[in-house]
Coordinates of C-alpha atoms in Angstrom, one line a residue:
M1 CA 0.0 0.0 0.0
S2 CA 1.4 3.4 -0.9
L3 CA 0.6 6.7 0.8
Q4 CA -0.8 8.1 -2.5
Q5 CA -3.4 5.3 -2.7
I6 CA -5.1 6.4 0.5
M7 CA -4.7 10.2 0.0
P8 CA -7.9 12.1 -0.7
S9 CA -8.2 14.6 -3.5
T10 CA -6.7 18.0 -2.4
G11 CA -8.8 20.2 -4.7
S12 CA -11.5 21.4 -2.4
K13 CA -11.9 25.1 -1.7
R14 CA -11.5 24.6 2.0
Q15 CA -8.2 22.9 1.6
Q16 CA -7.1 25.8 -0.6
G17 CA -8.0 28.2 2.2
V18 CA -11.1 29.6 0.5
S19 CA -14.6 29.0 1.9
D20 CA -17.8 28.7 -0.1
N21 CA -18.7 32.3 0.5
G22 CA -15.3 33.5 -0.8
H23 CA -13.8 34.3 2.6
E24 CA -10.6 32.8 3.9
A25 CA -11.4 29.5 5.6
E26 CA -9.6 27.8 8.4
E27 CA -6.8 25.5 7.1
V28 CA -7.4 21.8 7.5
V29 CA -4.7 19.5 8.6
Q30 CA -4.4 16.0 7.2
Y31 CA -3.9 12.9 9.4
L32 CA -3.1 9.3 8.6
T33 CA -5.4 7.1 10.7
F34 CA -4.7 3.5 11.7
L35 CA -6.0 0.8 14.1
L36 CA -4.1 -0.6 17.1
S37 CA -5.7 -2.9 19.6
G38 CA -9.2 -1.9 18.4
E39 CA -8.6 1.8 18.9
M40 CA -8.2 4.4 16.2
Y41 CA -5.1 6.6 16.2
A42 CA -3.6 9.2 13.9
F43 CA -0.2 10.7 12.9
T44 CA 0.1 14.1 11.2
I45 CA 0.5 13.3 7.5
L46 CA 3.5 15.7 7.2
N47 CA 5.6 13.3 9.4
V48 CA 4.6 10.2 7.4
K49 CA 7.1 9.2 4.7
E50 CA 5.6 5.9 3.4
I51 CA 3.7 2.8 4.4
L52 CA 5.1 -0.7 4.1
E53 CA 3.7 -4.2 4.4
Y54 CA 5.1 -5.9 7.5
A55 CA 8.0 -8.1 6.3
N56 CA 11.8 -8.7 6.6
V57 CA 12.1 -7.4 10.2
T58 CA 15.3 -8.5 11.8
Q59 CA 15.2 -8.9 15.6
V60 CA 17.8 -7.1 17.7
P61 CA 19.3 -8.8 20.7
M62 CA 19.3 -7.1 24.2
M63 CA 16.9 -4.3 23.2
P64 CA 13.7 -3.1 24.9
N65 CA 10.7 -5.3 24.0
F66 CA 9.0 -2.4 22.2
I67 CA 11.8 -2.4 19.5
Q68 CA 10.5 -5.1 17.2
G69 CA 13.7 -5.0 15.1
V70 CA 15.1 -3.3 12.1
I71 CA 14.5 -3.2 8.4
N72 CA 16.8 -2.4 5.5
L73 CA 15.0 0.4 3.7
R74 CA 16.9 1.2 0.5
G75 CA 20.2 0.6 2.2
E76 CA 19.3 2.5 5.4
V77 CA 18.8 0.6 8.7
V78 CA 15.5 1.8 10.2
P79 CA 14.3 0.7 13.7
V80 CA 10.8 -0.7 13.9
I81 CA 8.8 0.2 17.0
N82 CA 6.0 -2.2 18.2
L83 CA 3.5 0.5 19.1
A84 CA 1.3 -1.8 21.1
R85 CA 4.2 -2.8 23.3
R86 CA 5.2 0.9 23.6
F87 CA 1.8 1.6 24.9
G88 CA 1.8 -1.4 27.3
Q89 CA -1.0 -3.1 25.3
T90 CA -1.7 -6.6 24.2
V91 CA 0.1 -7.3 20.9
S92 CA -2.2 -8.4 18.1
T93 CA -1.4 -11.3 15.8
I94 CA 0.5 -10.3 12.7
T95 CA -1.8 -10.5 9.7
K96 CA -1.8 -9.5 6.0
R97 CA -3.1 -6.0 7.1
T98 CA -0.2 -5.4 9.5
C99 CA 1.8 -2.4 8.3
V100 CA 4.9 -0.5 9.1
I101 CA 4.4 3.3 8.9
I102 CA 7.7 5.2 8.3
I103 CA 7.7 8.3 10.4
E104 CA 10.3 11.1 10.4
V105 CA 11.0 12.6 13.8
Q106 CA 13.1 15.8 14.0
S107 CA 15.2 16.8 17.0
E108 CA 17.3 20.0 17.3
D109 CA 20.2 18.7 15.2
Q110 CA 19.0 15.7 13.3
H111 CA 16.3 13.8 11.5
Q112 CA 15.5 10.2 12.4
D113 CA 13.3 7.7 10.6
F114 CA 11.3 5.1 12.6
G115 CA 9.1 2.3 11.4
V116 CA 5.9 2.0 13.5
M117 CA 4.2 -1.3 13.5
V118 CA 0.4 -1.1 13.5
D119 CA -2.5 -3.5 13.1
S120 CA -3.8 -1.8 9.9
V121 CA -3.9 1.5 8.1
S122 CA -7.3 3.2 7.6
E123 CA -7.4 6.4 5.7
V124 CA -6.2 10.0 5.5
L125 CA -8.6 12.4 7.1
D126 CA -8.9 16.2 7.0
I127 CA -9.5 17.7 10.5
L128 CA -10.0 21.4 11.3
P129 CA -8.0 22.7 14.2
T130 CA -11.2 23.8 15.8
N131 CA -12.3 20.1 15.9
I132 CA -9.2 19.1 17.9
R133 CA -9.7 18.9 21.7
P134 CA -6.9 18.7 24.3
A135 CA -5.8 15.3 25.7
P136 CA -8.1 14.1 28.5
G137 CA -6.9 14.3 32.0
F138 CA -7.8 10.7 32.7
G139 CA -9.5 7.7 31.0
A140 CA -7.3 7.6 27.9
P141 CA -6.0 4.2 26.7
I142 CA -2.4 5.4 26.6
R143 CA -0.2 7.9 28.5
T144 CA -1.6 11.4 28.1
D145 CA 1.9 12.8 27.2
F146 CA 1.7 10.6 24.1
I147 CA -1.4 12.4 22.9
R148 CA -1.2 15.6 20.9
G149 CA -5.0 16.0 20.8
M150 CA -8.4 14.3 20.2
G151 CA -9.7 14.8 16.7
K152 CA -13.5 15.1 16.6
L153 CA -15.2 13.0 13.9
G154 CA -18.9 13.5 14.2
E155 CA -19.8 11.7 17.5
D156 CA -16.5 9.9 17.7
F157 CA -12.9 10.9 18.4
V158 CA -9.5 9.8 16.9
I159 CA -6.4 10.0 19.2
I160 CA -3.8 12.2 17.5
L161 CA -0.4 11.1 18.6
A162 CA 2.6 13.3 19.5
E163 CA 5.3 11.7 17.4
D164 CA 8.1 13.3 19.2
K165 CA 6.9 11.8 22.5
V166 CA 5.9 8.3 21.3
L167 CA 9.1 8.1 19.3
S168 CA 11.0 10.0 22.0
V169 CA 14.2 11.7 20.8
D170 CA 15.6 10.9 24.2
K171 CA 16.0 7.4 22.8
L172 CA 18.0 8.4 19.8
A173 CA 21.2 7.2 21.5
L174 CA 19.5 3.8 21.8
V175 CA 18.4 3.9 18.2
D176 CA 22.0 4.7 17.1
E177 CA 23.1 1.7 19.1
V178 CA 20.6 -0.5 17.2
R179 CA 21.9 0.9 13.9
D180 CA 25.5 0.3 14.9
M181 CA 24.8 -3.3 15.9
A182 CA 23.0 -3.9 12.6
C183 CA 25.8 -2.4 10.6
D184 CA 28.6 -4.2 12.5
P185 CA 30.1 -6.7 10.1
E186 CA 31.3 -8.8 13.1
N187 CA 27.8 -9.1 14.5
T188 CA 26.8 -12.4 12.7
E189 CA 23.5 -12.6 14.6
M190 CA 22.2 -9.5 12.8
N191 CA 24.1 -9.6 9.6
G192 CA 22.8 -12.9 8.3
D193 CA 20.5 -13.3 5.3
K194 CA 17.6 -11.7 7.1
L195 CA 19.0 -8.2 7.1
K196 CA 20.1 -8.5 3.5
G197 CA 16.5 -8.3 2.3
N198 CA 16.3 -4.7 0.9
I199 CA 12.9 -3.0 0.9
D200 CA 12.6 -0.9 -2.3

């Protein structure tokens, strides 16, 4: 599945910043929605680089359990985060709909790509800023600091995630360690045939 396949048309007046009466409209923001443990979540589309089928993930020894492993993405070693484990939830069975969303997270001095393992990808939605509520003080299925806001969709809500918190830049040193281990030619456990499968 490619990101373009699920992107809606971008030709509406509202998306162009013009309302039906000719006045300047509030700018919508696009979000990629996905399912995890029966709950709908979303990432800001600007941080999403691509969507991959779950395949060719190489496990990494002695890493936290939420690091599912690494993938070889066009020659780059990209860590894959098991989002259910990151949230402390029960991990679903891997199916044909299981996907890895490639997310770019920016810190002060560098960009880092992460793969995020989810149960399935849903669609790209346009949500007005006025339809986004603050994170609830209690009752959320995940830590509130992981939540950027709650997007209102009719009578329902989608949990909009804060990528920089979920994929914390504080763990970039750990990610570098994962990459170094994967690239170490003497590490035979990670440099066997499994890591050689390049994802185009």
